Amino acid sequence: MERDTHVVAVCGSRRDASRTRVALRAALNVADAAGATTELVDLREYDLPPLDPDAPTPADVESLSDTVAAADAVVLGTPNYHGSYAGHLKNALDHLGRDEFGGKLVGLLEVAGGSYPKPALAHLRAVCRTLNAWTHPLEVGIPNASSTVGTDGIRDDAVRDRVRELGREMAEYAGVEEYPELAARRSDRPGPVAGAPGE
């Protein structure tokens, strides 16, 4: 892959020792190895007030908007808080919209302290659908985070493989809205043509 594909991961955790951040970095490392440029958006570094549609747009909101809009694919990562995704990520998404996400491939990753990490993924998928984004069929729910993810990386082999697969496919399928054109270009290359996400 030529390095003209840019993958951005948005971390919805504010914790210093964030397992969500560790998992997102693992996905981005694989996307980078697959030929994409990558960027981790750490929302701790942005001053994002609660959305007030009547207030002037803060500078950090403009910066976040520009970063997400420039991405070819976005991974949204969140801890599980009370069966849904983090309020800090919700507020960031409130400041963004279809201009940033419309037609874009979005991957979803959730980190849970318990054994059932799925609800936040469903909630984020509904948000992405409203924003006219293409959510990747492969989503990653990481259970039992205290034992599954450490500061040194992902300790569970099956979870690590799934995170890596997400990172690789975010690089591979970025630009999914133009997939027929991408597939045609790939057919000119030697070797088999990869199928679309979910095939």
CSV table of C-alpha atoms in Angstrom, one decimal, residues 2 9 12 38 45 49 54 56 60 71 89 96 107-108 112-113 115 124-125 135 145 155 169 192 196 198:
chain,number,residue,atom,x,y,z
A,2,GLU,CA,1.3,3.5,-0.8
A,9,ALA,CA,-7.8,6.7,16.4
A,12,GLY,CA,-12.4,8.3,24.7
A,38,THR,CA,-1.5,7.0,11.7
A,45,GLU,CA,-5.2,17.1,25.2
A,49,PRO,CA,-16.6,22.3,26.6
A,54,ASP,CA,-25.1,29.2,20.2
A,56,PRO,CA,-18.5,30.4,19.2
A,60,ASP,CA,-9.7,22.9,20.0
A,71,ALA,CA,-8.6,10.9,8.1
A,89,LEU,CA,-16.2,10.8,23.8
A,96,LEU,CA,-18.5,16.7,15.1
A,107,GLY,CA,-13.8,1.0,13.4
A,108,LEU,CA,-15.1,0.4,17.0
A,112,ALA,CA,-14.6,-3.3,29.7
A,113,GLY,CA,-13.7,-4.1,33.3
A,115,SER,CA,-17.0,-9.9,31.1
A,124,LEU,CA,-21.5,3.9,18.9
A,125,ARG,CA,-22.6,2.0,15.8
A,135,THR,CA,-18.9,1.1,10.5
A,145,ALA,CA,-9.4,-5.3,31.0
A,155,ARG,CA,-1.8,-10.0,27.1
A,169,GLU,CA,-8.3,-3.8,7.9
A,192,PRO,CA,-5.8,-12.0,-5.8
A,196,ALA,CA,-14.9,-6.0,0.7
A,198,GLY,CA,-17.7,-8.4,5.7
